XYZ file of N, CA and C in Angstrom:
498
model
N -25.477 3.857 -21.536
C -24.733 5.274 -21.211
C -23.731 5.568 -21.918
N -22.614 6.480 -22.917
C -21.732 6.516 -23.791
C -20.807 6.588 -22.582
N -19.422 6.230 -23.187
C -18.523 6.109 -22.435
C -18.005 7.689 -22.186
N -17.987 8.391 -22.475
C -17.563 10.028 -22.170
C -18.844 10.365 -21.061
N -19.985 9.725 -21.162
C -20.830 10.270 -19.705
C -21.053 8.742 -18.092
N -20.123 7.405 -18.843
C -19.637 6.500 -17.965
C -18.520 7.593 -16.841
N -17.797 8.032 -17.767
C -16.011 8.567 -17.255
C -16.644 9.356 -16.299
N -17.862 10.250 -16.172
C -18.553 11.780 -15.499
C -18.867 10.519 -14.544
N -19.767 9.789 -14.355
C -20.018 9.033 -13.444
C -19.423 8.384 -12.762
N -18.101 7.623 -12.886
C -16.975 7.357 -12.304
C -16.167 7.932 -11.510
N -16.227 9.795 -12.069
C -15.282 10.494 -11.389
C -16.164 10.921 -10.089
N -17.494 11.011 -10.569
C -18.850 11.792 -9.495
C -18.703 10.618 -8.228
N -19.065 9.197 -8.495
C -18.561 8.639 -7.460
C -17.510 8.303 -6.875
N -16.442 8.544 -7.556
C -15.062 8.505 -6.738
C -15.041 10.163 -6.242
N -15.428 11.071 -6.292
C -15.200 12.182 -5.526
C -16.169 12.094 -4.547
N -17.528 11.206 -4.422
C -18.218 10.710 -3.024
C -18.862 9.795 -3.474
N -18.617 8.683 -3.039
C -19.404 7.134 -3.203
C -20.293 6.969 -2.345
N -20.783 8.007 -1.872
C -21.874 8.246 -0.576
C -23.551 8.923 -1.414
N -23.030 9.344 -2.731
C -23.511 10.084 -3.744
C -24.705 8.696 -3.897
N -25.940 9.192 -3.984
C -26.723 8.308 -4.447
C -27.156 8.178 -5.668
N -27.965 7.435 -6.267
C -28.483 7.224 -7.670
C -29.139 8.809 -8.483
N -29.681 9.284 -7.508
C -30.740 10.586 -7.607
C -30.190 11.643 -7.937
N -28.749 11.579 -6.978
C -27.946 12.847 -6.873
C -27.849 12.825 -7.732
N -27.202 11.843 -8.526
C -25.806 11.759 -9.576
C -26.938 11.703 -10.635
N -28.082 11.280 -11.322
C -29.226 11.820 -11.951
C -29.223 13.247 -12.670
N -29.372 13.471 -10.893
C -29.525 14.872 -11.240
C -28.477 15.876 -11.675
N -27.170 15.724 -11.466
C -26.197 16.150 -11.444
C -25.771 15.908 -12.906
N -25.989 14.725 -13.943
C -25.864 14.541 -14.949
C -26.883 14.638 -16.527
N -27.926 14.949 -15.403
C -28.837 15.525 -16.187
C -29.666 14.073 -16.903
N -30.037 13.039 -16.104
C -30.044 11.487 -16.814
C -31.319 11.437 -16.025
N -31.934 10.260 -16.749
C -32.911 9.282 -15.626
C -31.726 8.443 -14.565
N -32.880 8.472 -13.735
C -31.813 7.781 -12.757
C -32.095 6.662 -13.046
N -32.806 5.736 -13.686
C -32.859 4.381 -14.266
C -31.557 4.131 -14.766
N -30.865 5.142 -16.098
C -29.994 5.164 -16.499
C -28.774 5.072 -15.524
N -28.798 5.488 -14.425
C -27.900 5.732 -13.367
C -27.707 4.392 -12.946
N -28.876 3.863 -12.462
C -28.264 2.691 -11.866
C -28.328 1.312 -12.047
N -28.636 1.481 -13.813
C -28.490 0.529 -14.445
C -26.733 0.551 -14.879
N -26.650 1.416 -15.074
C -25.145 1.909 -15.402
C -23.806 1.318 -14.480
N -24.590 1.732 -13.059
C -23.968 1.323 -11.806
C -24.160 0.029 -11.734
N -24.534 -0.884 -11.891
C -24.779 -2.378 -11.361
C -24.173 -3.134 -12.987
N -23.920 -2.201 -14.377
C -22.768 -3.178 -14.783
C -21.470 -2.505 -14.786
N -20.737 -1.636 -14.334
C -20.075 -1.189 -14.093
C -19.497 -2.065 -12.572
N -20.528 -2.830 -11.880
C -20.395 -3.112 -10.927
C -20.065 -4.373 -11.117
N -20.534 -5.611 -11.799
C -20.836 -6.286 -12.373
C -19.304 -6.665 -13.429
N -18.632 -6.157 -13.932
C -18.133 -5.475 -14.673
C -16.178 -5.576 -13.611
N -16.559 -5.290 -12.636
C -15.647 -4.757 -11.868
C -14.729 -3.619 -12.129
N -15.311 -2.770 -12.415
C -14.844 -1.734 -12.935
C -15.372 -0.865 -11.331
N -16.286 -0.750 -11.085
C -16.464 -0.256 -9.829
C -16.146 -1.532 -8.728
N -15.241 -1.310 -8.128
C -14.863 -2.694 -7.401
C -15.209 -2.498 -5.764
N -15.545 -1.114 -4.897
C -16.167 -0.880 -3.497
C -16.268 0.734 -3.646
N -16.971 0.902 -2.581
C -17.131 1.803 -1.843
C -16.700 2.430 -0.551
N -15.467 2.244 -0.737
C -14.499 2.674 0.778
C -14.512 4.475 1.421
N -14.623 3.812 2.570
C -14.488 5.370 3.612
C -13.052 5.811 3.315
N -12.708 7.159 3.738
C -11.346 7.717 3.826
C -11.225 8.081 5.303
N -10.242 7.227 6.069
C -10.662 7.948 7.407
C -9.310 8.407 7.764
N -9.253 9.786 8.258
C -7.793 10.580 9.052
C -7.763 9.831 10.618
N -7.059 8.762 10.525
C -6.696 7.933 11.577
C -6.272 8.931 12.392
N -5.283 9.892 12.204
C -4.543 10.555 13.307
C -5.242 11.214 14.242
N -6.617 11.262 13.570
C -7.673 12.414 15.010
C -9.051 11.402 15.563
N -8.297 9.931 15.332
C -9.025 8.953 15.828
C -8.513 8.310 17.334
N -8.656 8.635 18.382
C -8.367 8.517 19.907
C -7.816 7.458 20.115
N -6.938 6.203 20.683
C -7.030 4.720 20.224
C -6.156 4.222 19.715
N -6.119 4.815 18.394
C -5.780 4.335 16.849
C -4.580 4.161 16.633
N -3.487 3.191 17.267
C -1.953 3.367 17.327
C -1.126 2.462 16.386
N -2.231 2.227 15.135
C -1.437 1.687 14.030
C -0.750 3.104 13.325
N 0.731 1.904 12.690
C 1.305 3.244 11.657
C 1.390 2.354 10.508
N 1.373 2.740 9.596
C 1.986 2.755 8.405
C 3.138 2.208 7.426
N 3.683 1.728 6.452
C 4.743 1.641 5.941
C 4.262 0.877 4.650
N 5.300 1.401 3.778
C 5.606 1.324 2.625
C 7.321 0.549 2.590
N 7.028 -0.288 1.814
C 8.069 -1.189 1.735
C 8.713 -1.270 0.606
N 9.320 -1.244 0.013
C 10.317 -1.418 -1.158
C 10.680 -2.705 -1.455
N 9.939 -4.364 -2.198
C 10.588 -4.979 -2.564
C 11.244 -5.273 -3.556
N 12.687 -5.737 -4.016
C 13.173 -6.294 -5.086
C 13.147 -7.531 -4.936
N 12.563 -8.259 -6.334
C 12.038 -9.614 -6.504
C 12.832 -10.336 -8.026
N 13.348 -11.455 -7.794
C 13.348 -12.247 -9.391
C 12.195 -12.502 -9.470
N 11.993 -12.561 -10.837
C 10.704 -12.764 -11.383
C 10.561 -14.088 -11.639
N 9.972 -14.895 -11.534
C 9.656 -16.291 -12.257
C 9.239 -16.540 -13.715
N 9.761 -17.878 -14.313
C 9.627 -17.624 -15.344
C 8.205 -18.219 -15.668
N 7.473 -17.527 -16.709
C 5.662 -17.917 -16.943
C 4.753 -17.048 -16.253
N 5.438 -16.810 -14.875
C 4.360 -16.021 -14.315
C 4.818 -14.054 -13.862
N 6.438 -14.103 -14.145
C 6.797 -13.122 -13.883
C 6.865 -12.761 -12.655
N 6.342 -11.497 -11.959
C 5.872 -10.879 -10.329
C 4.853 -11.126 -10.334
N 3.930 -11.988 -10.854
C 2.473 -12.033 -10.424
C 2.345 -13.270 -8.961
N 2.901 -14.105 -9.008
C 2.935 -15.008 -8.380
C 3.230 -14.913 -6.888
N 4.553 -13.772 -6.605
C 4.833 -13.418 -5.612
C 4.175 -12.225 -5.368
N 3.390 -11.152 -5.689
C 2.817 -10.316 -5.462
C 1.352 -11.206 -4.865
N 0.956 -12.455 -5.443
C 0.140 -12.238 -4.889
C -0.326 -13.208 -3.630
N 0.673 -14.306 -3.455
C 1.613 -14.240 -2.273
C 1.010 -13.085 -1.350
N 2.354 -12.045 -1.233
C 2.107 -10.764 -0.652
C 0.519 -10.265 -0.463
N -0.344 -10.798 -1.130
C -1.596 -9.667 -1.130
C -2.722 -10.653 0.012
N -1.935 -11.847 0.785
C -2.745 -12.572 0.909
C -2.202 -12.207 2.684
N -1.468 -11.574 2.933
C -1.389 -11.684 4.281
C -2.130 -9.940 4.918
N -2.783 -10.526 5.652
C -3.768 -9.380 6.403
C -3.135 -8.466 6.547
N -2.360 -7.830 7.136
C -1.394 -6.704 7.320
C -1.178 -6.073 5.802
N -0.780 -6.209 4.809
C -1.148 -5.554 3.700
C -2.297 -4.758 2.730
N -2.128 -3.932 2.766
C -3.158 -2.909 2.456
C -3.693 -2.705 0.897
N -2.119 -2.695 0.276
C -1.806 -2.698 -1.191
C -0.503 -3.221 -2.024
N -0.409 -3.677 -3.102
C 0.625 -4.012 -3.582
C 0.997 -3.434 -4.936
N 2.082 -2.554 -4.968
C 2.250 -2.099 -6.610
C 3.165 -2.673 -7.232
N 3.038 -3.143 -8.394
C 3.928 -3.386 -9.505
C 4.865 -1.638 -10.278
N 6.145 -1.403 -9.898
C 6.597 -0.236 -9.970
C 7.485 -0.531 -11.202
N 8.092 0.472 -11.718
C 8.565 0.523 -12.793
C 9.533 1.844 -12.689
N 10.610 2.020 -13.232
C 11.772 2.881 -13.066
C 12.146 3.036 -11.536
N 12.528 2.227 -11.234
C 12.783 2.112 -10.331
C 13.936 1.739 -9.578
N 14.651 1.314 -8.326
C 15.274 0.598 -8.126
C 14.565 -0.996 -7.633
N 13.570 -1.050 -7.459
C 12.748 -2.325 -6.868
C 11.593 -2.351 -7.631
N 11.122 -3.618 -7.379
C 9.892 -4.344 -8.430
C 8.392 -4.055 -7.624
N 8.599 -4.473 -6.253
C 7.252 -4.298 -6.084
C 7.419 -2.966 -4.414
N 5.499 -2.116 -4.784
C 5.848 -1.278 -3.798
C 4.585 -1.839 -2.789
N 4.698 -2.418 -1.545
C 4.318 -2.860 -0.165
C 3.671 -2.003 0.659
N 2.177 -1.889 0.547
C 1.783 -0.979 1.610
C 1.179 -1.651 3.058
N 1.923 -1.611 4.552
C 0.752 -2.312 5.097
C 1.139 -1.778 6.433
N -0.186 -2.318 7.542
C -0.175 -1.784 8.326
C 0.123 -2.746 9.906
N 0.203 -2.193 10.982
C 0.243 -2.905 12.229
C 0.481 -1.437 13.377
N 0.446 -2.751 14.358
C 0.197 -1.792 15.277
C 1.643 -0.833 15.947
N 2.479 -1.421 15.698
C 3.699 -0.994 16.303
C 5.036 -0.932 15.357
N 6.109 -0.261 14.917
C 7.165 -0.596 13.894
C 7.582 -1.533 14.343
N 7.887 -2.415 15.624
C 8.463 -3.444 15.463
C 7.888 -4.661 14.858
N 6.304 -4.165 15.210
C 5.553 -5.813 14.263
C 5.831 -5.259 12.770
N 5.893 -4.453 12.333
C 6.145 -4.649 11.158
C 7.490 -4.575 10.807
N 8.334 -4.808 11.748
C 9.812 -4.916 11.324
C 9.595 -6.459 11.196
N 9.161 -7.236 12.566
C 8.650 -8.498 12.548
C 7.913 -8.780 11.063
N 6.914 -8.216 11.069
C 6.295 -8.695 9.442
C 7.468 -9.291 8.494
N 8.541 -7.641 8.093
C 8.730 -7.630 7.127
C 10.545 -9.265 7.485
N 10.410 -8.871 8.254
C 12.207 -9.875 8.468
C 11.333 -11.565 8.559
N 10.143 -11.918 9.219
C 10.048 -13.312 9.058
C 8.833 -14.125 7.877
N 8.244 -12.863 7.427
C 7.076 -13.761 6.928
C 7.839 -12.514 4.989
N 7.920 -11.374 5.135
C 8.149 -11.127 3.613
C 9.555 -11.654 2.904
N 10.826 -11.070 3.859
C 12.031 -11.686 3.776
C 12.131 -13.046 3.447
N 11.652 -13.713 3.732
C 11.447 -15.195 3.537
C 11.225 -15.862 2.411
N 9.826 -15.335 1.879
C 9.471 -15.672 0.892
C 10.169 -16.193 -0.616
N 10.120 -17.130 -1.112
C 11.004 -17.423 -2.502
C 10.913 -16.160 -2.935
N 12.043 -15.915 -3.830
C 12.166 -14.660 -5.028
C 12.086 -13.168 -4.330
N 12.059 -12.857 -3.150
C 12.432 -11.847 -2.371
C 13.998 -11.603 -2.607
N 14.322 -10.568 -2.782
C 16.166 -10.477 -3.069
C 16.350 -8.979 -1.684
N 15.772 -8.397 -1.816
C 15.723 -7.340 -0.723
C 14.440 -6.533 -0.271
N 14.165 -5.888 0.573
C 13.282 -5.122 1.057
C 14.183 -3.845 1.797
N 13.159 -2.864 1.705
C 13.429 -1.390 2.029
C 11.764 -0.901 3.002
N 12.270 -0.539 4.332
C 11.151 -0.012 4.845
C 10.989 1.367 5.602
N 9.804 2.021 4.508
C 9.806 3.262 4.976
C 8.745 3.362 5.577
N 8.856 4.262 7.206
C 7.169 4.750 7.804
C 6.413 5.683 7.066
N 5.476 6.046 7.195
C 4.697 7.358 7.132
C 4.592 7.662 8.411
N 5.023 9.220 8.531
C 5.057 10.222 9.691
C 3.510 10.691 9.700
N 2.935 11.059 8.726
C 1.870 12.338 8.624
C 1.243 11.972 7.462
N 0.170 12.108 6.806
C -0.519 11.931 5.857
C -0.765 13.438 5.012
N -0.766 13.742 4.171
C -0.976 15.413 4.130
C -2.309 15.207 2.850
N -1.915 14.236 2.353
C -2.829 14.072 0.746
C -2.999 12.489 0.917
N -4.496 12.208 0.383
C -4.629 10.654 0.087
C -5.765 10.364 -0.703
N -5.399 9.797 -1.915
C -7.011 9.440 -2.866
C -7.063 10.997 -3.047
N -6.241 11.880 -3.673
C -7.113 13.263 -3.706
C -7.735 14.116 -2.833
N -7.333 13.360 -1.719
C -8.191 14.663 -0.482
C -7.315 14.901 0.351
N -7.782 16.086 0.549
C -6.227 16.524 1.098
C -6.941 16.999 3.272
N -6.053 16.451 3.796
C -6.296 16.156 5.268
C -6.833 17.482 6.166
N -5.825 18.406 6.001
C -6.128 19.938 6.783
C -6.167 21.053 5.530
N -7.018 21.540 6.029
C -7.748 22.955 5.414
C -6.354 23.747 5.730
N -5.804 24.053 4.507
C -4.526 24.906 4.661
C -5.163 26.269 3.734
N -6.433 27.082 4.236
C -6.799 28.058 3.682
C -6.204 29.294 4.156
N -6.048 29.242 4.953
C -5.433 30.567 5.963
C -4.428 30.515 5.685
N -3.888 31.751 5.750
C -2.416 32.245 5.372
C -1.610 32.313 7.165
N -0.808 31.497 7.567
C 0.046 31.342 8.477
C 1.089 32.147 8.875
N 1.615 32.792 7.960
C 3.003 33.620 7.989
C 2.212 34.675 9.029
N 3.583 35.113 9.427
C 4.065 36.183 10.838
C 3.471 37.435 9.406
N 3.218 38.539 9.786
C 2.797 39.553 9.644
C 4.310 40.449 10.024
N 5.080 41.040 8.944
C 5.883 41.873 9.191
C 5.582 42.845 8.268
N 6.231 43.999 9.484
C 5.877 45.617 8.721
C 7.171 46.324 9.140
N 7.125 47.279 8.353
C 8.321 48.030 8.566
C 8.600 48.996 9.580
């Protein structure tokens, strides 16, 4: 499969990871075997990493977790830069994501999940801030998700404005 067709396949999977090879083959008008072979190759090459479900946890009862985004200022180490401290942060099970940032006053952005704000604060003060190379942190709690990974959580199709007539 050529590169353009691979990109189309990847977009279809990203849009809905539950699509079968048969469905994708129909949408792309290619043989099923070609789709299966391409997917297997992309998985082997780690282009396709996983097939996660996107859950709106706000609608799930008894899920008291809070999500925080933590800005981390780091002193990079010679020969490894930010990679070593980022790798150490990635090993904590509470950590959902770690990103190297540019154009901002911090170096790493860490997404963390905890049961309470206090649990997140304890993680930051006892585990994250104590790592070598970590200079400072700033924690931001996510209050509501409107859109994540290109998916909008609430349908806003209806017009909720009050009708005003003269």
